[in-house]
């Protein structure tokens, strides 16, 4: 699917099912173009959703998100969020202004990332100024403003129960966990190697909801326990930046993407296109050297480790084995 220009963001239809060809679609936003809805089977454009600025000029969305019920498509713009009806393409939309000069309770800047809670009652909007706004999905009222990230927000994601929000930013080595129910302070922070990059370093939460995985500029993926925010695993898998990591929703698979823009230093005679070897540890104390390209998309298979708990755990209602630990 050729978007024609730089792709700002894309998202799959939230109600997609491979058994229903009509639902197999995704939305994308590119520089200087409207939001396109693509047929995932044929690769053709089904329809477009057009946003306009204050002087009635077409403008592109910087971020996208479908509502859980699939009825709404949100687009993040400069100081605004446009709400499109998926069933009515064109230029019909509701504009939610996120920042006004004389309104202190607002989030300034470009809306760089969006995410709905699993229930769909609220959604989060992050901006490049480092602020996060929590909005009511029915009235579009601003409920809460969260600040803490030093860089511009590149991703926001709710927990499976919708009570916690996880945020990540560029030029910032901390990811924040927020309790959106009753606090303005972060519950805890998680460290990753992203302090000197403007890339979007993607993170994801496993289907069980217990762990979060993220990439970093050190070529490694890091796994955190979401109950405490502690790091439980760290594996170097690439010779370059790991800019994306995602769990498969039902299979024991993880996808990782690596690479970033580099400029050749012609004055360095040792500069070569050959990648250094990466030693991957398989958990048994033994590793093997791998030659991988800098820019790559890899699929990994997880193995399940059954942990036997003490007999006293039965008094707490905890099962004797835990098969959700990858």
mmCIF file of C-alpha atoms in Angstrom:
data_model
loop_
_atom_site.group_PDB
_atom_site.id
_atom_site.type_symbol
_atom_site.label_atom_id
_atom_site.label_comp_id
_atom_site.label_asym_id
_atom_site.label_seq_id
_atom_site.Cartn_x
_atom_site.Cartn_y
_atom_site.Cartn_z
ATOM 1 C CA UNK A 1 0.000 0.000 0.000
ATOM 2 C CA UNK A 2 1.707 3.176 -1.228
ATOM 3 C CA UNK A 3 0.766 6.185 0.890
ATOM 4 C CA UNK A 4 2.739 8.559 -1.332
ATOM 5 C CA UNK A 5 4.270 10.597 1.499
ATOM 6 C CA UNK A 6 5.755 10.161 4.961
ATOM 7 C CA UNK A 7 3.367 8.054 7.066
ATOM 8 C CA UNK A 8 2.638 9.774 10.384
ATOM 9 C CA UNK A 9 0.556 7.011 11.944
ATOM 10 C CA UNK A 10 -1.651 4.018 11.215
ATOM 11 C CA UNK A 11 -4.016 1.809 13.203
ATOM 12 C CA UNK A 12 -5.982 -1.372 12.587
ATOM 13 C CA UNK A 13 -9.766 -1.363 12.751
ATOM 14 C CA UNK A 14 -10.625 -2.238 16.351
ATOM 15 C CA UNK A 15 -13.341 -4.779 15.403
ATOM 16 C CA UNK A 16 -11.273 -6.558 12.786
ATOM 17 C CA UNK A 17 -11.814 -10.291 12.337
ATOM 18 C CA UNK A 18 -10.207 -12.461 9.688
ATOM 19 C CA UNK A 19 -13.518 -14.282 9.291
ATOM 20 C CA UNK A 20 -15.183 -11.035 8.166
ATOM 21 C CA UNK A 21 -13.533 -9.524 5.092
ATOM 22 C CA UNK A 22 -15.424 -6.240 5.507
ATOM 23 C CA UNK A 23 -13.753 -5.626 8.872
ATOM 24 C CA UNK A 24 -10.223 -6.288 7.533
ATOM 25 C CA UNK A 25 -9.098 -2.695 7.156
ATOM 26 C CA UNK A 26 -6.774 -0.092 8.635
ATOM 27 C CA UNK A 27 -6.488 3.680 8.691
ATOM 28 C CA UNK A 28 -3.357 5.682 7.881
ATOM 29 C CA UNK A 29 -2.343 9.321 7.877
ATOM 30 C CA UNK A 30 0.380 10.785 5.672
ATOM 31 C CA UNK A 31 1.918 14.195 5.210
ATOM 32 C CA UNK A 32 -0.288 16.484 3.134
ATOM 33 C CA UNK A 33 -3.032 13.889 2.735
ATOM 34 C CA UNK A 34 -6.336 13.026 4.407
ATOM 35 C CA UNK A 35 -6.880 9.946 6.519
ATOM 36 C CA UNK A 36 -7.256 6.902 4.277
ATOM 37 C CA UNK A 37 -9.126 3.716 5.129
ATOM 38 C CA UNK A 38 -7.366 0.812 3.407
ATOM 39 C CA UNK A 39 -8.695 -2.617 2.503
ATOM 40 C CA UNK A 40 -6.207 -4.996 4.127
ATOM 41 C CA UNK A 41 -7.000 -7.791 1.653
ATOM 42 C CA UNK A 42 -6.703 -5.903 -1.645
ATOM 43 C CA UNK A 43 -4.521 -2.956 -0.597
ATOM 44 C CA UNK A 44 -6.914 -0.398 -2.104
ATOM 45 C CA UNK A 45 -8.364 2.747 -0.530
ATOM 46 C CA UNK A 46 -11.962 2.313 0.565
ATOM 47 C CA UNK A 47 -12.632 5.915 1.604
ATOM 48 C CA UNK A 48 -11.038 9.030 3.085
ATOM 49 C CA UNK A 49 -11.683 11.297 6.055
ATOM 50 C CA UNK A 50 -10.684 14.935 5.513
ATOM 51 C CA UNK A 51 -9.704 17.384 8.220
ATOM 52 C CA UNK A 52 -9.361 21.145 7.739
ATOM 53 C CA UNK A 53 -7.589 23.838 9.750
ATOM 54 C CA UNK A 54 -8.836 27.263 10.821
ATOM 55 C CA UNK A 55 -8.389 28.767 7.345
ATOM 56 C CA UNK A 56 -10.213 25.867 5.686
ATOM 57 C CA UNK A 57 -7.069 24.241 4.307
ATOM 58 C CA UNK A 58 -6.725 20.435 4.252
ATOM 59 C CA UNK A 59 -4.420 19.206 6.991
ATOM 60 C CA UNK A 60 -3.030 15.811 7.927
ATOM 61 C CA UNK A 61 -3.553 13.973 11.208
ATOM 62 C CA UNK A 62 -0.491 13.175 13.311
ATOM 63 C CA UNK A 63 -2.081 10.306 15.256
ATOM 64 C CA UNK A 64 -5.036 7.932 14.905
ATOM 65 C CA UNK A 65 -7.207 5.699 17.087
ATOM 66 C CA UNK A 66 -10.400 3.704 16.541
ATOM 67 C CA UNK A 67 -12.940 3.459 19.351
ATOM 68 C CA UNK A 68 -13.387 -0.082 20.765
ATOM 69 C CA UNK A 69 -16.831 -0.398 19.167
ATOM 70 C CA UNK A 70 -15.427 0.647 15.785
ATOM 71 C CA UNK A 71 -17.894 3.497 15.339
ATOM 72 C CA UNK A 72 -15.506 6.442 15.744
ATOM 73 C CA UNK A 73 -12.114 7.347 14.353
ATOM 74 C CA UNK A 74 -10.062 9.926 16.231
ATOM 75 C CA UNK A 75 -7.396 12.034 14.555
ATOM 76 C CA UNK A 76 -4.821 14.090 16.426
ATOM 77 C CA UNK A 77 -4.090 17.537 14.969
ATOM 78 C CA UNK A 78 -2.451 20.756 16.122
ATOM 79 C CA UNK A 79 -4.262 21.776 19.335
ATOM 80 C CA UNK A 80 -7.292 19.752 18.243
ATOM 81 C CA UNK A 81 -8.786 16.275 18.033
ATOM 82 C CA UNK A 82 -11.154 15.487 15.169
ATOM 83 C CA UNK A 83 -13.806 12.827 15.737
ATOM 84 C CA UNK A 84 -14.987 11.114 12.543
ATOM 85 C CA UNK A 85 -17.951 8.794 12.131
ATOM 86 C CA UNK A 86 -16.486 5.689 10.466
ATOM 87 C CA UNK A 87 -19.713 5.112 8.532
ATOM 88 C CA UNK A 88 -19.679 8.667 7.119
ATOM 89 C CA UNK A 89 -16.426 9.446 5.274
ATOM 90 C CA UNK A 90 -15.692 12.918 3.946
ATOM 91 C CA UNK A 91 -15.236 16.164 5.862
ATOM 92 C CA UNK A 92 -17.966 15.689 8.477
ATOM 93 C CA UNK A 93 -16.376 15.576 11.914
ATOM 94 C CA UNK A 94 -16.585 16.975 15.421
ATOM 95 C CA UNK A 95 -13.668 19.167 16.482
ATOM 96 C CA UNK A 96 -12.470 18.969 20.073
ATOM 97 C CA UNK A 97 -10.172 21.898 20.868
ATOM 98 C CA UNK A 98 -7.407 20.773 23.223
ATOM 99 C CA UNK A 99 -5.784 24.141 23.886
ATOM 100 C CA UNK A 100 -6.917 27.757 24.157
ATOM 101 C CA UNK A 101 -4.787 30.727 25.160
ATOM 102 C CA UNK A 102 -7.086 31.855 27.970
ATOM 103 C CA UNK A 103 -7.832 28.325 29.161
ATOM 104 C CA UNK A 104 -5.164 27.119 31.619
ATOM 105 C CA UNK A 105 -6.727 23.665 31.948
ATOM 106 C CA UNK A 106 -5.735 22.400 28.501
ATOM 107 C CA UNK A 107 -2.952 20.553 26.698
ATOM 108 C CA UNK A 108 -0.924 22.560 24.200
ATOM 109 C CA UNK A 109 0.824 21.421 21.046
ATOM 110 C CA UNK A 110 0.323 18.745 18.423
ATOM 111 C CA UNK A 111 -1.668 15.704 19.553
ATOM 112 C CA UNK A 112 0.975 13.082 18.838
ATOM 113 C CA UNK A 113 -0.668 9.905 20.206
ATOM 114 C CA UNK A 114 -4.136 8.633 21.117
ATOM 115 C CA UNK A 115 -5.518 5.585 22.910
ATOM 116 C CA UNK A 116 -8.924 4.395 24.127
ATOM 117 C CA UNK A 117 -9.527 2.418 27.271
ATOM 118 C CA UNK A 118 -10.750 -1.143 26.727
ATOM 119 C CA UNK A 119 -14.277 -0.189 27.765
ATOM 120 C CA UNK A 120 -14.275 2.889 25.563
ATOM 121 C CA UNK A 121 -15.582 5.326 28.172
ATOM 122 C CA UNK A 122 -12.422 7.483 28.176
ATOM 123 C CA UNK A 123 -9.479 8.106 25.883
ATOM 124 C CA UNK A 124 -6.008 9.570 26.368
ATOM 125 C CA UNK A 125 -4.330 12.171 24.173
ATOM 126 C CA UNK A 126 -0.599 12.903 24.399
ATOM 127 C CA UNK A 127 1.151 15.922 22.900
ATOM 128 C CA UNK A 128 4.675 16.839 21.854
ATOM 129 C CA UNK A 129 4.767 19.298 24.778
ATOM 130 C CA UNK A 130 4.831 16.342 27.204
ATOM 131 C CA UNK A 131 1.275 16.626 28.568
ATOM 132 C CA UNK A 132 -1.413 13.926 28.600
ATOM 133 C CA UNK A 133 -5.117 14.659 28.695
ATOM 134 C CA UNK A 134 -7.806 12.168 29.746
ATOM 135 C CA UNK A 135 -11.132 12.834 28.003
ATOM 136 C CA UNK A 136 -14.662 11.545 28.409
ATOM 137 C CA UNK A 137 -15.412 9.613 25.204
ATOM 138 C CA UNK A 138 -19.094 10.585 25.299
ATOM 139 C CA UNK A 139 -18.990 14.312 26.102
ATOM 140 C CA UNK A 140 -15.322 14.971 25.091
ATOM 141 C CA UNK A 141 -14.824 16.822 28.360
ATOM 142 C CA UNK A 142 -11.273 17.074 29.687
ATOM 143 C CA UNK A 143 -11.209 15.083 32.931
ATOM 144 C CA UNK A 144 -7.547 14.996 33.919
ATOM 145 C CA UNK A 145 -4.154 16.397 32.896
ATOM 146 C CA UNK A 146 -1.007 14.388 33.587
ATOM 147 C CA UNK A 147 2.492 15.871 33.320
ATOM 148 C CA UNK A 148 5.833 14.265 34.044
ATOM 149 C CA UNK A 149 7.503 13.196 30.803
ATOM 150 C CA UNK A 150 10.369 15.490 29.811
ATOM 151 C CA UNK A 151 10.062 14.874 26.072
ATOM 152 C CA UNK A 152 7.250 14.813 23.574
ATOM 153 C CA UNK A 153 4.812 11.934 24.009
ATOM 154 C CA UNK A 154 5.112 9.209 21.375
ATOM 155 C CA UNK A 155 2.789 6.533 22.805
ATOM 156 C CA UNK A 156 0.040 6.131 25.386
ATOM 157 C CA UNK A 157 -1.593 2.813 26.307
ATOM 158 C CA UNK A 158 -4.213 1.763 28.852
ATOM 159 C CA UNK A 159 -4.059 -1.391 30.939
ATOM 160 C CA UNK A 160 -6.595 -4.114 30.176
ATOM 161 C CA UNK A 161 -8.877 -2.972 33.027
ATOM 162 C CA UNK A 162 -8.607 0.694 32.030
ATOM 163 C CA UNK A 163 -7.412 1.847 35.461
ATOM 164 C CA UNK A 164 -3.797 2.516 34.543
ATOM 165 C CA UNK A 165 -2.178 4.475 31.740
ATOM 166 C CA UNK A 166 1.366 3.957 30.463
ATOM 167 C CA UNK A 167 3.190 6.745 28.632
ATOM 168 C CA UNK A 168 6.458 6.931 26.708
ATOM 169 C CA UNK A 169 8.214 9.928 25.162
ATOM 170 C CA UNK A 170 11.085 10.810 22.865
ATOM 171 C CA UNK A 171 14.268 12.282 24.367
ATOM 172 C CA UNK A 172 13.183 10.735 27.667
ATOM 173 C CA UNK A 173 14.462 7.537 29.295
ATOM 174 C CA UNK A 174 11.473 7.129 31.622
ATOM 175 C CA UNK A 175 8.094 5.522 31.012
ATOM 176 C CA UNK A 176 5.366 6.454 33.463
ATOM 177 C CA UNK A 177 2.541 4.434 34.991
ATOM 178 C CA UNK A 178 -0.464 6.530 36.025
ATOM 179 C CA UNK A 179 -3.543 5.605 38.030
ATOM 180 C CA UNK A 180 -6.215 7.555 36.140
ATOM 181 C CA UNK A 181 -8.831 7.052 38.855
ATOM 182 C CA UNK A 182 -7.604 9.087 41.789
ATOM 183 C CA UNK A 183 -4.143 10.614 41.443
ATOM 184 C CA UNK A 184 -2.101 13.220 39.606
ATOM 185 C CA UNK A 185 1.181 11.555 40.605
ATOM 186 C CA UNK A 186 2.813 8.666 38.770
ATOM 187 C CA UNK A 187 2.563 5.263 40.434
ATOM 188 C CA UNK A 188 6.079 4.333 39.279
ATOM 189 C CA UNK A 189 8.502 4.852 36.403
ATOM 190 C CA UNK A 190 10.368 2.389 34.177
ATOM 191 C CA UNK A 191 13.787 3.038 32.671
ATOM 192 C CA UNK A 192 14.727 2.419 29.035
ATOM 193 C CA UNK A 193 17.508 3.632 26.757
ATOM 194 C CA UNK A 194 15.653 6.384 24.851
ATOM 195 C CA UNK A 195 17.166 9.576 26.272
ATOM 196 C CA UNK A 196 18.902 10.662 23.053
ATOM 197 C CA UNK A 197 16.534 9.762 20.239
ATOM 198 C CA UNK A 198 13.578 11.389 18.512
ATOM 199 C CA UNK A 199 12.289 8.061 17.243
ATOM 200 C CA UNK A 200 9.033 6.527 18.337
ATOM 201 C CA UNK A 201 10.153 3.617 20.516
ATOM 202 C CA UNK A 202 7.074 1.410 20.720
ATOM 203 C CA UNK A 203 6.081 -0.633 23.755
ATOM 204 C CA UNK A 204 3.333 -3.193 24.235
ATOM 205 C CA UNK A 205 1.540 -5.076 27.018
ATOM 206 C CA UNK A 206 1.125 -8.834 26.859
ATOM 207 C CA UNK A 207 -2.434 -10.283 26.585
ATOM 208 C CA UNK A 208 -2.261 -11.510 30.204
ATOM 209 C CA UNK A 209 -1.669 -7.920 31.287
ATOM 210 C CA UNK A 210 1.257 -8.770 33.580
ATOM 211 C CA UNK A 211 4.267 -7.553 31.620
ATOM 212 C CA UNK A 212 5.287 -4.670 29.374
ATOM 213 C CA UNK A 213 7.923 -4.993 26.660
ATOM 214 C CA UNK A 214 9.815 -2.127 25.052
ATOM 215 C CA UNK A 215 12.757 -1.517 22.768
ATOM 216 C CA UNK A 216 15.655 0.889 23.169
ATOM 217 C CA UNK A 217 18.672 2.509 21.542
ATOM 218 C CA UNK A 218 20.959 -0.163 23.010
ATOM 219 C CA UNK A 219 19.571 -2.811 20.634
ATOM 220 C CA UNK A 220 17.782 -4.660 23.436
ATOM 221 C CA UNK A 221 14.244 -5.438 24.489
ATOM 222 C CA UNK A 222 13.362 -4.910 28.133
ATOM 223 C CA UNK A 223 10.496 -6.531 30.021
ATOM 224 C CA UNK A 224 8.894 -4.997 33.128
ATOM 225 C CA UNK A 225 6.572 -6.450 35.755
ATOM 226 C CA UNK A 226 3.522 -4.162 35.748
ATOM 227 C CA UNK A 227 2.635 -4.851 39.381
ATOM 228 C CA UNK A 228 5.760 -3.120 40.656
ATOM 229 C CA UNK A 229 7.446 -1.634 37.590
ATOM 230 C CA UNK A 230 10.605 -3.672 38.163
ATOM 231 C CA UNK A 231 12.706 -4.966 35.283
ATOM 232 C CA UNK A 232 12.461 -8.739 34.914
ATOM 233 C CA UNK A 233 14.336 -9.328 31.653
ATOM 234 C CA UNK A 234 16.749 -7.561 29.307
ATOM 235 C CA UNK A 235 17.956 -9.184 26.075
ATOM 236 C CA UNK A 236 20.105 -7.617 23.339
ATOM 237 C CA UNK A 237 18.659 -8.821 20.037
ATOM 238 C CA UNK A 238 19.941 -6.333 17.447
ATOM 239 C CA UNK A 239 23.017 -4.337 16.520
ATOM 240 C CA UNK A 240 20.961 -1.168 16.239
ATOM 241 C CA UNK A 241 18.031 0.602 17.877
ATOM 242 C CA UNK A 242 15.011 -1.618 18.599
ATOM 243 C CA UNK A 243 12.239 0.854 17.784
ATOM 244 C CA UNK A 244 9.243 -1.438 18.136
ATOM 245 C CA UNK A 245 8.058 -4.491 20.047
ATOM 246 C CA UNK A 246 4.583 -6.026 19.983
ATOM 247 C CA UNK A 247 2.901 -9.151 21.328
ATOM 248 C CA UNK A 248 0.657 -11.303 19.185
ATOM 249 C CA UNK A 249 -2.875 -11.101 20.663
ATOM 250 C CA UNK A 250 -3.359 -14.879 20.856
ATOM 251 C CA UNK A 251 -0.203 -16.759 19.789
ATOM 252 C CA UNK A 252 3.110 -17.051 21.654
ATOM 253 C CA UNK A 253 4.877 -14.655 19.270
ATOM 254 C CA UNK A 254 6.612 -11.293 19.550
ATOM 255 C CA UNK A 255 7.457 -8.973 16.660
ATOM 256 C CA UNK A 256 10.407 -6.573 16.923
ATOM 257 C CA UNK A 257 11.628 -3.869 14.549
ATOM 258 C CA UNK A 258 15.119 -2.383 14.550
ATOM 259 C CA UNK A 259 17.096 0.365 12.826
ATOM 260 C CA UNK A 260 17.320 4.131 12.604
ATOM 261 C CA UNK A 261 18.662 6.726 10.213
ATOM 262 C CA UNK A 262 22.450 6.856 10.040
ATOM 263 C CA UNK A 263 24.815 9.081 8.083
ATOM 264 C CA UNK A 264 27.982 7.551 6.654
ATOM 265 C CA UNK A 265 31.222 8.968 7.993
ATOM 266 C CA UNK A 266 33.511 8.861 4.945
ATOM 267 C CA UNK A 267 36.479 9.985 7.035
ATOM 268 C CA UNK A 268 36.343 6.788 9.099
ATOM 269 C CA UNK A 269 38.115 3.961 7.225
ATOM 270 C CA UNK A 270 36.589 1.419 9.569
ATOM 271 C CA UNK A 271 33.029 2.398 8.682
ATOM 272 C CA UNK A 272 31.363 -0.575 7.054
ATOM 273 C CA UNK A 273 27.922 -1.786 6.186
ATOM 274 C CA UNK A 274 28.633 -5.069 7.936
ATOM 275 C CA UNK A 275 26.818 -5.415 11.241
ATOM 276 C CA UNK A 276 28.594 -6.576 14.382
ATOM 277 C CA UNK A 277 27.640 -9.889 15.800
ATOM 278 C CA UNK A 278 24.889 -9.957 18.404
ATOM 279 C CA UNK A 279 25.016 -12.592 21.109
ATOM 280 C CA UNK A 280 21.519 -13.766 22.034
ATOM 281 C CA UNK A 281 21.130 -15.478 25.399
ATOM 282 C CA UNK A 282 18.581 -18.301 25.394
ATOM 283 C CA UNK A 283 18.194 -18.361 29.170
ATOM 284 C CA UNK A 284 20.382 -21.401 29.821
ATOM 285 C CA UNK A 285 23.645 -19.511 30.155
ATOM 286 C CA UNK A 286 24.576 -20.262 26.558
ATOM 287 C CA UNK A 287 24.368 -17.876 23.660
ATOM 288 C CA UNK A 288 25.094 -17.902 19.973
ATOM 289 C CA UNK A 289 26.439 -15.195 17.728
ATOM 290 C CA UNK A 290 23.988 -13.842 15.163
ATOM 291 C CA UNK A 291 24.542 -11.606 12.160
ATOM 292 C CA UNK A 292 21.443 -9.457 11.673
ATOM 293 C CA UNK A 293 20.835 -6.415 9.473
ATOM 294 C CA UNK A 294 20.354 -3.058 11.168
ATOM 295 C CA UNK A 295 16.927 -2.488 9.640
ATOM 296 C CA UNK A 296 14.904 -5.620 10.184
ATOM 297 C CA UNK A 297 11.549 -6.991 11.282
ATOM 298 C CA UNK A 298 11.902 -10.172 13.327
ATOM 299 C CA UNK A 299 9.345 -12.648 14.667
ATOM 300 C CA UNK A 300 10.222 -14.429 17.916
ATOM 301 C CA UNK A 301 8.579 -17.438 19.522
ATOM 302 C CA UNK A 302 8.181 -17.462 23.288
ATOM 303 C CA UNK A 303 8.618 -20.480 25.500
ATOM 304 C CA UNK A 304 6.521 -21.016 28.626
ATOM 305 C CA UNK A 305 8.198 -21.561 31.946
ATOM 306 C CA UNK A 306 6.080 -23.292 34.570
ATOM 307 C CA UNK A 307 6.898 -22.055 38.058
ATOM 308 C CA UNK A 308 5.979 -24.285 40.994
ATOM 309 C CA UNK A 309 4.834 -22.232 43.948
ATOM 310 C CA UNK A 310 5.069 -23.256 47.623
ATOM 311 C CA UNK A 311 2.295 -25.387 49.074
ATOM 312 C CA UNK A 312 1.208 -22.495 51.252
ATOM 313 C CA UNK A 313 0.114 -20.629 48.135
ATOM 314 C CA UNK A 314 -2.994 -22.784 47.990
ATOM 315 C CA UNK A 315 -4.235 -20.949 51.071
ATOM 316 C CA UNK A 316 -4.120 -17.704 49.099
ATOM 317 C CA UNK A 317 -6.055 -19.095 46.156
ATOM 318 C CA UNK A 318 -2.994 -19.072 43.881
ATOM 319 C CA UNK A 319 -2.703 -22.019 41.466
ATOM 320 C CA UNK A 320 0.264 -24.352 41.825
ATOM 321 C CA UNK A 321 1.634 -23.426 38.389
ATOM 322 C CA UNK A 322 1.772 -20.180 36.531
ATOM 323 C CA UNK A 323 1.829 -20.593 32.743
ATOM 324 C CA UNK A 324 1.576 -16.863 31.930
ATOM 325 C CA UNK A 325 5.277 -16.216 32.542
ATOM 326 C CA UNK A 326 7.104 -16.122 29.186
#
